[in-house]
mmCIF file of N, CA and C in Angstrom:
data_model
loop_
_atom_site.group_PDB
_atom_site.id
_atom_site.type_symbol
_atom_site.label_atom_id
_atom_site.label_comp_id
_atom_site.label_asym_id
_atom_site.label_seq_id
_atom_site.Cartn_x
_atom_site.Cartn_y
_atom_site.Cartn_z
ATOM 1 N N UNK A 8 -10.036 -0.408 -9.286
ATOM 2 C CA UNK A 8 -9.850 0.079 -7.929
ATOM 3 C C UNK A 8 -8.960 1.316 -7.982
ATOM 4 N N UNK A 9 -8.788 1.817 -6.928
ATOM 5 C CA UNK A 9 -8.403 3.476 -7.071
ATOM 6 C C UNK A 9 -7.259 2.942 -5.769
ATOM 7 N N UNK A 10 -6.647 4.040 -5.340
ATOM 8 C CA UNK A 10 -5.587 4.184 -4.218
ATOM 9 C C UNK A 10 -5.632 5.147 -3.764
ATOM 10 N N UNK A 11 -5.575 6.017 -2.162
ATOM 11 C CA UNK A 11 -4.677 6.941 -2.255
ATOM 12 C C UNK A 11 -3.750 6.707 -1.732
ATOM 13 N N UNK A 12 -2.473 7.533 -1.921
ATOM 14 C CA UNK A 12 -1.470 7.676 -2.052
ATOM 15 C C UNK A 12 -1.068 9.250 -1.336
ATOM 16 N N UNK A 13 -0.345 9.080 -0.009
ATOM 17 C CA UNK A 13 -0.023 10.336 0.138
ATOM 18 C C UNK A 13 1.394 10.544 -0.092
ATOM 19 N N UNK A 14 1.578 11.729 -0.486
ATOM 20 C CA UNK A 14 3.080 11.881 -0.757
ATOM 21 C C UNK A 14 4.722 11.632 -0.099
ATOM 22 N N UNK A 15 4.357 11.536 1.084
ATOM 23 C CA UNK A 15 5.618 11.524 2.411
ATOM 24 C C UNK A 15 5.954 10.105 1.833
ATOM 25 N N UNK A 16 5.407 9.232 0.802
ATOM 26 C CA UNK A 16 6.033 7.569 0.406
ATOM 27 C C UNK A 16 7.018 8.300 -0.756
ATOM 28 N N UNK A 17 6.830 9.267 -0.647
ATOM 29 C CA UNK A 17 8.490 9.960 -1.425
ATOM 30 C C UNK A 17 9.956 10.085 -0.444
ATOM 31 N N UNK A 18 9.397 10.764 0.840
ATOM 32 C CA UNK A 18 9.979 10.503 1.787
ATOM 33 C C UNK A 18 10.442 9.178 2.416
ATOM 34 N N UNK A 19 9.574 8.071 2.813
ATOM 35 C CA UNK A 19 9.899 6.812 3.233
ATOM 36 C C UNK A 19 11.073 6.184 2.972
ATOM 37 N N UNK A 20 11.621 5.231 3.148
ATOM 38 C CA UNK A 20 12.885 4.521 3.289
ATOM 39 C C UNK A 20 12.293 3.164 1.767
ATOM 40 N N UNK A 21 11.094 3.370 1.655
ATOM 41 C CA UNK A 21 11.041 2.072 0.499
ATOM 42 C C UNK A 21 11.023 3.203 -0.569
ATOM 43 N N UNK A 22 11.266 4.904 -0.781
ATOM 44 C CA UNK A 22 11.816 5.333 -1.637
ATOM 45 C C UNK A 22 12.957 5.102 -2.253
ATOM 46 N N UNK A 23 14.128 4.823 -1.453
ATOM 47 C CA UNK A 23 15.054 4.667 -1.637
ATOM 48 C C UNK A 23 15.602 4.189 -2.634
ATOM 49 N N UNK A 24 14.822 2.756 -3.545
ATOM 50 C CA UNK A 24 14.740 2.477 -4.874
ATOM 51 C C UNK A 24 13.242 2.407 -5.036
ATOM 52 N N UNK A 25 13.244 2.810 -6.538
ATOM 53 C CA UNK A 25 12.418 3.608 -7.348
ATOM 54 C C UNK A 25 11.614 2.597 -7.168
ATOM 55 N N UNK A 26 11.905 0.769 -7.796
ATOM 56 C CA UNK A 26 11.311 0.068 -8.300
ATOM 57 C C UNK A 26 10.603 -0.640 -7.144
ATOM 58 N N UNK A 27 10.932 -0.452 -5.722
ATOM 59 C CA UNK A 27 10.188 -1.415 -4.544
ATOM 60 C C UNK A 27 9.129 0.116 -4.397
ATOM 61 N N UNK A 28 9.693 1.341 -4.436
ATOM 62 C CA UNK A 28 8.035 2.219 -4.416
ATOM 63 C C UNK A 28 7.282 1.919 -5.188
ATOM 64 N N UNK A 29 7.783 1.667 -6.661
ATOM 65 C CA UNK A 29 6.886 1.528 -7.666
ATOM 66 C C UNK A 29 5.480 0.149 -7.509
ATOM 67 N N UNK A 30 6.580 -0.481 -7.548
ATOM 68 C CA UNK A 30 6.510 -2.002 -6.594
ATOM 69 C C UNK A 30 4.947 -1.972 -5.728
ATOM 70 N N UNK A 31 5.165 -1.174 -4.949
ATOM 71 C CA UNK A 31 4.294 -0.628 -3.886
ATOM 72 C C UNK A 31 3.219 -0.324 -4.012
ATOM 73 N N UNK A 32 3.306 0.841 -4.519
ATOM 74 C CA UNK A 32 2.353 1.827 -5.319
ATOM 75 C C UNK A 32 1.702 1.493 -5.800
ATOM 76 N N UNK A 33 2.079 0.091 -6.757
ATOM 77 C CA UNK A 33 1.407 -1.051 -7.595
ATOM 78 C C UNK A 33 0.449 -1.705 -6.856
ATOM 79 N N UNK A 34 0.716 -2.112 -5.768
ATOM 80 C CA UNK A 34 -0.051 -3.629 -4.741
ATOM 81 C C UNK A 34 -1.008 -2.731 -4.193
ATOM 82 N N UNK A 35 -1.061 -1.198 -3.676
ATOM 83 C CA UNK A 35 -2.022 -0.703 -2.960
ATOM 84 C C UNK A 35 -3.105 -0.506 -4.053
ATOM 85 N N UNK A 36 -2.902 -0.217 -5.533
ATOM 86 C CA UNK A 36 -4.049 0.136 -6.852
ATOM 87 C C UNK A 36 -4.397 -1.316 -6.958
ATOM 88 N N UNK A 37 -3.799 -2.565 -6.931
ATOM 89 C CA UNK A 37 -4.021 -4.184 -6.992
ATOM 90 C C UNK A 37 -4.766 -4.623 -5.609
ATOM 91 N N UNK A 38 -4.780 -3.899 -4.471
ATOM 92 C CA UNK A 38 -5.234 -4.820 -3.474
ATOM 93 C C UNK A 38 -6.904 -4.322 -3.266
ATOM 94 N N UNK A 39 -7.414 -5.324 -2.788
ATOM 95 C CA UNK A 39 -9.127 -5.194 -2.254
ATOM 96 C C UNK A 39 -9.450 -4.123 -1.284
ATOM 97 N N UNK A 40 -10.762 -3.570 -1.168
ATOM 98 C CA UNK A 40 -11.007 -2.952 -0.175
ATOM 99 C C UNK A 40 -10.083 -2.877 1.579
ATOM 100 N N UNK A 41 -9.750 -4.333 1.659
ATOM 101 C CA UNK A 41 -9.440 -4.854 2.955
ATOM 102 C C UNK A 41 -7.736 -4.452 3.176
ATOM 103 N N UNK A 42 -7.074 -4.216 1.696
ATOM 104 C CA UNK A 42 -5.305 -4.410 1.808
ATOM 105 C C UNK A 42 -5.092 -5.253 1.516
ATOM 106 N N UNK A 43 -5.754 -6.801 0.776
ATOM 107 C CA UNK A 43 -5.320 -8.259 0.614
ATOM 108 C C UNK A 43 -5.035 -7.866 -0.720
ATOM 109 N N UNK A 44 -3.928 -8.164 -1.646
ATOM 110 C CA UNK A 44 -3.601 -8.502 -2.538
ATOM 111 C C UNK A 44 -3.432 -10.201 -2.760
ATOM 112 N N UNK A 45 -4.178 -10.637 -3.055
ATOM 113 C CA UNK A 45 -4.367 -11.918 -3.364
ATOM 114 C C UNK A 45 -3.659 -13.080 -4.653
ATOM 115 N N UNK A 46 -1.949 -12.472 -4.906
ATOM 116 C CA UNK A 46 -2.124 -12.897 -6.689
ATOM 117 C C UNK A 46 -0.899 -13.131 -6.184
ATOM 118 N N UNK A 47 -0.659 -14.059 -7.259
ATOM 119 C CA UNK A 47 0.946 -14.607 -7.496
ATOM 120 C C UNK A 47 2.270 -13.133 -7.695
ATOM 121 N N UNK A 48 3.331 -13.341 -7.723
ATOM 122 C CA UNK A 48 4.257 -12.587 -8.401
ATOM 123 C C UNK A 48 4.012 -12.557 -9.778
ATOM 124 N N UNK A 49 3.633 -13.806 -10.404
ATOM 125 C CA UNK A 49 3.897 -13.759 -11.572
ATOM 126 C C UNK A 49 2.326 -13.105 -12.011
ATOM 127 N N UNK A 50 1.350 -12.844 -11.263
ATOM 128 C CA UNK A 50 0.239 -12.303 -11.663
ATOM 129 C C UNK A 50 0.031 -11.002 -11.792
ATOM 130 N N UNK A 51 1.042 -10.425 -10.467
ATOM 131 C CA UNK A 51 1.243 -8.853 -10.103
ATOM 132 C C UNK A 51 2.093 -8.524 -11.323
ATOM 133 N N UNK A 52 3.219 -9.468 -12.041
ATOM 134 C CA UNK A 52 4.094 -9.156 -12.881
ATOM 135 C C UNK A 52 3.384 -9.036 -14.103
ATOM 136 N N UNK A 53 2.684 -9.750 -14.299
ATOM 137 C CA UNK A 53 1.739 -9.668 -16.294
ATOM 138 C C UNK A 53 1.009 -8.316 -15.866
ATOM 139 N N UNK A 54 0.024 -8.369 -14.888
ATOM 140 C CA UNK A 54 -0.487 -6.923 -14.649
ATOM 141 C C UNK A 54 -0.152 -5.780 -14.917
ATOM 142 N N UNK A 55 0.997 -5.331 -13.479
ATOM 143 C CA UNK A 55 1.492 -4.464 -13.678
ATOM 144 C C UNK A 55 2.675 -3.860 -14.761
ATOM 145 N N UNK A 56 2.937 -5.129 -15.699
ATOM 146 C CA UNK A 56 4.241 -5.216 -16.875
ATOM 147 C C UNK A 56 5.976 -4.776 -16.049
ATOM 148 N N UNK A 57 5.827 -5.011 -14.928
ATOM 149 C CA UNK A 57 6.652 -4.501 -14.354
ATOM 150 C C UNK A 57 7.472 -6.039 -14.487
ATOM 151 N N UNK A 58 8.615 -6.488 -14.662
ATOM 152 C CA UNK A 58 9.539 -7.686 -14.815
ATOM 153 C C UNK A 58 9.345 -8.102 -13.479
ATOM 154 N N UNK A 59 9.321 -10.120 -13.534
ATOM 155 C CA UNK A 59 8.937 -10.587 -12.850
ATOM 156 C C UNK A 59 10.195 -10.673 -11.488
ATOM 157 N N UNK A 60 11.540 -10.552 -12.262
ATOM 158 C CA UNK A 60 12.547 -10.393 -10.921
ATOM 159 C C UNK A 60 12.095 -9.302 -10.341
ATOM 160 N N UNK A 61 11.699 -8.276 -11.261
ATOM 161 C CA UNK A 61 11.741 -6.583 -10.302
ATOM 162 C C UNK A 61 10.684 -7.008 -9.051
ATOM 163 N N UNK A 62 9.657 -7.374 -9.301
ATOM 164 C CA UNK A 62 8.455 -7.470 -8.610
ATOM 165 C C UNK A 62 8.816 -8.375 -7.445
ATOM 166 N N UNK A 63 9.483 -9.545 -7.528
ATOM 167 C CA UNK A 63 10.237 -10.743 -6.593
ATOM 168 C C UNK A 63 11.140 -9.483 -5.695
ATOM 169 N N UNK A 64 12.052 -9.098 -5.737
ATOM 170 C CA UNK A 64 13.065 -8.286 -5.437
ATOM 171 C C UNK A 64 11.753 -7.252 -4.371
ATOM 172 N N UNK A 65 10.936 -7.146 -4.830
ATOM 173 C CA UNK A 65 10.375 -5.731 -4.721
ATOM 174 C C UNK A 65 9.679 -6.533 -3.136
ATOM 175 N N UNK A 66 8.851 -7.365 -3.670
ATOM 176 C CA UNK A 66 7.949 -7.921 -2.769
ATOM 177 C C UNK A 66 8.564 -8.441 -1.468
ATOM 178 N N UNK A 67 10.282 -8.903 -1.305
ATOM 179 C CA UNK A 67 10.861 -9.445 -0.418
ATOM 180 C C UNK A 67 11.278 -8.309 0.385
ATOM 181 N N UNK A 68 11.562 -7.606 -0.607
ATOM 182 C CA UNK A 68 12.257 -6.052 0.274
ATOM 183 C C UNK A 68 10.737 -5.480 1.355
ATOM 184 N N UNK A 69 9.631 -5.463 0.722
ATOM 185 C CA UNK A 69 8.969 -4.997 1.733
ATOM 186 C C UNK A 69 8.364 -6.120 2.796
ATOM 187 N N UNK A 70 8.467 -7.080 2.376
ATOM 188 C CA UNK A 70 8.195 -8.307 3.958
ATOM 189 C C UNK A 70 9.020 -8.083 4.327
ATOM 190 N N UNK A 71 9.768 -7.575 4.354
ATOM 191 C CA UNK A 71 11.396 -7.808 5.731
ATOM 192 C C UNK A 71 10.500 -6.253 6.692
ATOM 193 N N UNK A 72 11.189 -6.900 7.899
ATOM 194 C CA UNK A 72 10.794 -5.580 9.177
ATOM 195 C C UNK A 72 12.045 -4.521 8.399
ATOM 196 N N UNK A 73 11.507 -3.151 8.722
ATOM 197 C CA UNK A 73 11.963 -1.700 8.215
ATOM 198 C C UNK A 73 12.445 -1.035 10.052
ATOM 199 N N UNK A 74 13.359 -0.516 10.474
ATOM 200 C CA UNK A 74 13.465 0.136 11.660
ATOM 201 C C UNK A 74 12.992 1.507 11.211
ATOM 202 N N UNK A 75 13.551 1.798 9.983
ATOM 203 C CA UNK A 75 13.256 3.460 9.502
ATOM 204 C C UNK A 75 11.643 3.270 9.504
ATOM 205 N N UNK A 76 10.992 2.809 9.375
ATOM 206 C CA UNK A 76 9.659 2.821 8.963
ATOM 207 C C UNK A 76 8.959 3.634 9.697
ATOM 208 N N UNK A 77 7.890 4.164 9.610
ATOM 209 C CA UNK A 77 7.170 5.143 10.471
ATOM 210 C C UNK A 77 6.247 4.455 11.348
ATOM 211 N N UNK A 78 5.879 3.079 10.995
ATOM 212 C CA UNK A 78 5.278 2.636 11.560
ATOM 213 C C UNK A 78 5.511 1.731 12.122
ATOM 214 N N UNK A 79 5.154 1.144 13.706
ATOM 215 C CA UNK A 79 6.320 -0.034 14.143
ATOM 216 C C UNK A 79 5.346 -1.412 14.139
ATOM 217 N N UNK A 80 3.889 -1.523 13.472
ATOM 218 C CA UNK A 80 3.184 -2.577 13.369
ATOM 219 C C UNK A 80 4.180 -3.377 12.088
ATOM 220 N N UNK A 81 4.400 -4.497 12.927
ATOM 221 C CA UNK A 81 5.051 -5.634 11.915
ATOM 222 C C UNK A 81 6.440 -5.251 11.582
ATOM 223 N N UNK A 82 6.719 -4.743 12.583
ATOM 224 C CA UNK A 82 8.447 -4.241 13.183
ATOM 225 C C UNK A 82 8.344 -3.632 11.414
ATOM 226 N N UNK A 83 7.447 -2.773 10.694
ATOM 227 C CA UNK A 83 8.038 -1.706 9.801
ATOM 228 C C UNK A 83 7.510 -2.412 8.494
ATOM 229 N N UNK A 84 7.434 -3.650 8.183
ATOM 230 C CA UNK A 84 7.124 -4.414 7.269
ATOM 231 C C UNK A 84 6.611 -3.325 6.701
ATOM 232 N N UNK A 85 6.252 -3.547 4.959
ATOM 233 C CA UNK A 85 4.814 -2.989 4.507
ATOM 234 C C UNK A 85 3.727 -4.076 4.463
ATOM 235 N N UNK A 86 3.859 -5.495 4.183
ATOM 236 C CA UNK A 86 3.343 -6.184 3.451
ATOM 237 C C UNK A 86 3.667 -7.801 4.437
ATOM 238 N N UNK A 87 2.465 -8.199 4.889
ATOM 239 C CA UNK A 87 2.739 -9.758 5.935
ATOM 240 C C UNK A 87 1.865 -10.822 4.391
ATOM 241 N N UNK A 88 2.836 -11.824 4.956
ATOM 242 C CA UNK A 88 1.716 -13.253 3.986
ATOM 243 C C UNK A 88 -0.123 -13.256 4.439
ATOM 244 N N UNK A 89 -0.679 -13.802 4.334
ATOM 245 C CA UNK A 89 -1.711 -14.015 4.005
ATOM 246 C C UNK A 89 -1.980 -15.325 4.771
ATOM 247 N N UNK A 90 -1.180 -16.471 4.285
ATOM 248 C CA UNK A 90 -1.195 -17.584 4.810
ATOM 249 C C UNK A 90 0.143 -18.576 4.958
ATOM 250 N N UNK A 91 0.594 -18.388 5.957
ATOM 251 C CA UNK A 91 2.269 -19.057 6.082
ATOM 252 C C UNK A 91 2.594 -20.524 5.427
ATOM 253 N N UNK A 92 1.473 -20.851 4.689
ATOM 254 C CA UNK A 92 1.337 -22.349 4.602
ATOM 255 C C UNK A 92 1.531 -22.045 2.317
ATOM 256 N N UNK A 93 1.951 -21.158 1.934
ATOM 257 C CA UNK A 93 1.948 -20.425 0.312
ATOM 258 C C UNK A 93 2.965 -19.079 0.549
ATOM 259 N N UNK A 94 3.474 -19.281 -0.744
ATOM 260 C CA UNK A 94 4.480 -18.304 -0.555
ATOM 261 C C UNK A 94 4.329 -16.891 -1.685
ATOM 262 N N UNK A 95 2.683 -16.940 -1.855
ATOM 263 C CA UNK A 95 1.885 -15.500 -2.606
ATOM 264 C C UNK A 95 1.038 -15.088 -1.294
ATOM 265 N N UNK A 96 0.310 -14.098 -2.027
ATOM 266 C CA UNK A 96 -0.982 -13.140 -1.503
ATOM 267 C C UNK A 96 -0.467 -12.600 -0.299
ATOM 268 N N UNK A 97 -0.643 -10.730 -0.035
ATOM 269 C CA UNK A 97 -0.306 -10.394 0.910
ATOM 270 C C UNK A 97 -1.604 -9.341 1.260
ATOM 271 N N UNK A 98 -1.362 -9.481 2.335
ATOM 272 C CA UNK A 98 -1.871 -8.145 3.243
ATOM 273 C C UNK A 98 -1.030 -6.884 3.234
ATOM 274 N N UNK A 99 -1.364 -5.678 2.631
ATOM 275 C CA UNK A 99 -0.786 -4.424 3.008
ATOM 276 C C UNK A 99 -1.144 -4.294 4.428
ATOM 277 N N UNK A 100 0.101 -3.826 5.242
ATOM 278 C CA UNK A 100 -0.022 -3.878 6.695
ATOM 279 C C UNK A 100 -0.778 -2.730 6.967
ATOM 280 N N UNK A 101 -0.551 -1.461 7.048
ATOM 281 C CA UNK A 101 -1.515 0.120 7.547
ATOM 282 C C UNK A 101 -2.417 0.275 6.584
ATOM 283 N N UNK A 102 -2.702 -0.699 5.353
ATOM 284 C CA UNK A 102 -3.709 -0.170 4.375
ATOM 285 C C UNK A 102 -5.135 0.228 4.683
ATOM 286 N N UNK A 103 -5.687 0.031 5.832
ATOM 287 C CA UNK A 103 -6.828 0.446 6.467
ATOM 288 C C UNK A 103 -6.673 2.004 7.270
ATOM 289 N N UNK A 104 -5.408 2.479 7.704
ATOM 290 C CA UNK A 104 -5.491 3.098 8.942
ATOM 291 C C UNK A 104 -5.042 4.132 6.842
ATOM 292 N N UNK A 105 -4.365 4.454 6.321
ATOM 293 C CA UNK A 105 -4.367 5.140 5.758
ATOM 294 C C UNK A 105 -5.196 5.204 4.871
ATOM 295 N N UNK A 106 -6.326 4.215 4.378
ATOM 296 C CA UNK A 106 -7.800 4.379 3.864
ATOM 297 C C UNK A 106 -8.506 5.408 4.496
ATOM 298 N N UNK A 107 -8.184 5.316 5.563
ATOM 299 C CA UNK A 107 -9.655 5.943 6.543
ATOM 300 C C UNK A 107 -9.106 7.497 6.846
ATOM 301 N N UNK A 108 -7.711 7.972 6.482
ATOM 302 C CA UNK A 108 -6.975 9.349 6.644
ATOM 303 C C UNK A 108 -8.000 10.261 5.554
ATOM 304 N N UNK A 109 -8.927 11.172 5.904
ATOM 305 C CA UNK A 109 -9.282 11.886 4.955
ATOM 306 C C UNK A 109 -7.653 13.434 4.416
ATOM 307 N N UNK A 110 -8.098 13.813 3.128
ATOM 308 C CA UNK A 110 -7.132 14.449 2.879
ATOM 309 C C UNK A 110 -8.059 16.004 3.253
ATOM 310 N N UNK A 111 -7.208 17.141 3.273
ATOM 311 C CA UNK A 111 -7.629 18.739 4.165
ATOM 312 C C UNK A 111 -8.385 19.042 3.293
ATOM 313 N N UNK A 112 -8.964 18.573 2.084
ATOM 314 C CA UNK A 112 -10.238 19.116 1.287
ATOM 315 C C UNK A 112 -11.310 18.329 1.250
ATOM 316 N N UNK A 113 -11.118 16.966 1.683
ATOM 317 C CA UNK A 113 -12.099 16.048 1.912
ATOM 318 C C UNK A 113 -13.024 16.307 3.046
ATOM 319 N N UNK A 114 -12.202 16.686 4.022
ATOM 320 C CA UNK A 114 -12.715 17.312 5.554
ATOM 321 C C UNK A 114 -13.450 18.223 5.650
ATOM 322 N N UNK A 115 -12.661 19.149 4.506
ATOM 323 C CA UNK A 115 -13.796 20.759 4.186
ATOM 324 C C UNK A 115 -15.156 20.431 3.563
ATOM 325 N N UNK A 116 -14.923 19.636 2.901
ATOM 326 C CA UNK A 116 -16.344 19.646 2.325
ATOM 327 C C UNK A 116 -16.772 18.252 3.281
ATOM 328 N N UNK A 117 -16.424 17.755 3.958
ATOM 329 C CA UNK A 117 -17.062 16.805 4.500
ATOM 330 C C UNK A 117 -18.382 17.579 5.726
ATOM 331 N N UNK A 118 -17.404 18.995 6.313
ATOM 332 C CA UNK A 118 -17.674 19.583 7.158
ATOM 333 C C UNK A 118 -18.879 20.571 6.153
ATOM 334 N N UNK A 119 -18.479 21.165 5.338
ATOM 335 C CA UNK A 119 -19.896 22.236 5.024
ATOM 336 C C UNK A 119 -21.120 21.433 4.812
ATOM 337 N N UNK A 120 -20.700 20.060 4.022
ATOM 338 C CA UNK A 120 -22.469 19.621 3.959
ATOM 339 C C UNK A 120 -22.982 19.396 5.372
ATOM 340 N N UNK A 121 -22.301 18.612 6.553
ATOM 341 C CA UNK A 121 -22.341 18.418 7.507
ATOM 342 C C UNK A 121 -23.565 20.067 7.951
ATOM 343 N N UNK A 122 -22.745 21.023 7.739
ATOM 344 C CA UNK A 122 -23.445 22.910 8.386
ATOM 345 C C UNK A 122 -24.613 22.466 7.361
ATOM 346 N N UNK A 123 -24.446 22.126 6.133
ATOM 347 C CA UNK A 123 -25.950 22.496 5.348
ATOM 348 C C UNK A 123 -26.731 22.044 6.074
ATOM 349 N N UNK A 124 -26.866 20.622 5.948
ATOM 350 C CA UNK A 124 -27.845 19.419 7.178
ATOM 351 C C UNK A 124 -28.233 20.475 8.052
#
């Protein structure tokens, strides 16, 4: 699976430490079409080789609500459970609304074949 990734998550407030962006960065290249990351800590941890506290640490920091956050779905969260009844698998919260963001060269050429037609 692929990601994009726009740059202003340099900017964001889960910049702030390296290892909850990294963290991050990780679950959006790990999650499904939909934003579900579906896997244990300790699954995201063998994966990504990233240490299994870092990833614990990482994953709690982004379920907590963010005020800095840009976005106020899930008072800022990045990341809601899946199922309140297990304490793995998450949903990336905006992972759809920033799927669907084309980037200013995607548009250009989205637009000339569009004129060829």
């Amino acid at each position: 699976m692929f990601a994009k990734v726009f740059s202003q998550i340099f900017d964001s407030s889960i910049a702030e430490d390296y290892m909850v962006r990294l963290v991050f960065m990780d679950l959006l290249v790990l999650c499904d079409r939909d934003g579900i990351v579906d896997m244990t800590p300790e699954a995201i941890s063998r994966r990504t080789n990233v240490p299994f506290e870092a990833v614990g640490l990482a994953l709690e920091k982004l379920s907590k609500p963010d005020p800095r956050s840009r976005s106020h779905a899930e008072d800022g969260a990045r990341i809601v459970l899946l199922d309140s009844h297990r304490d793995w698998g998450w949903q990336v919260v905006n992972y759809q609304h920033y799927r669907s963001i084309m980037d200013d060269e995607s548009r250009r050429q989205y637009f000339r074949d569009k004129k060829r037609q």
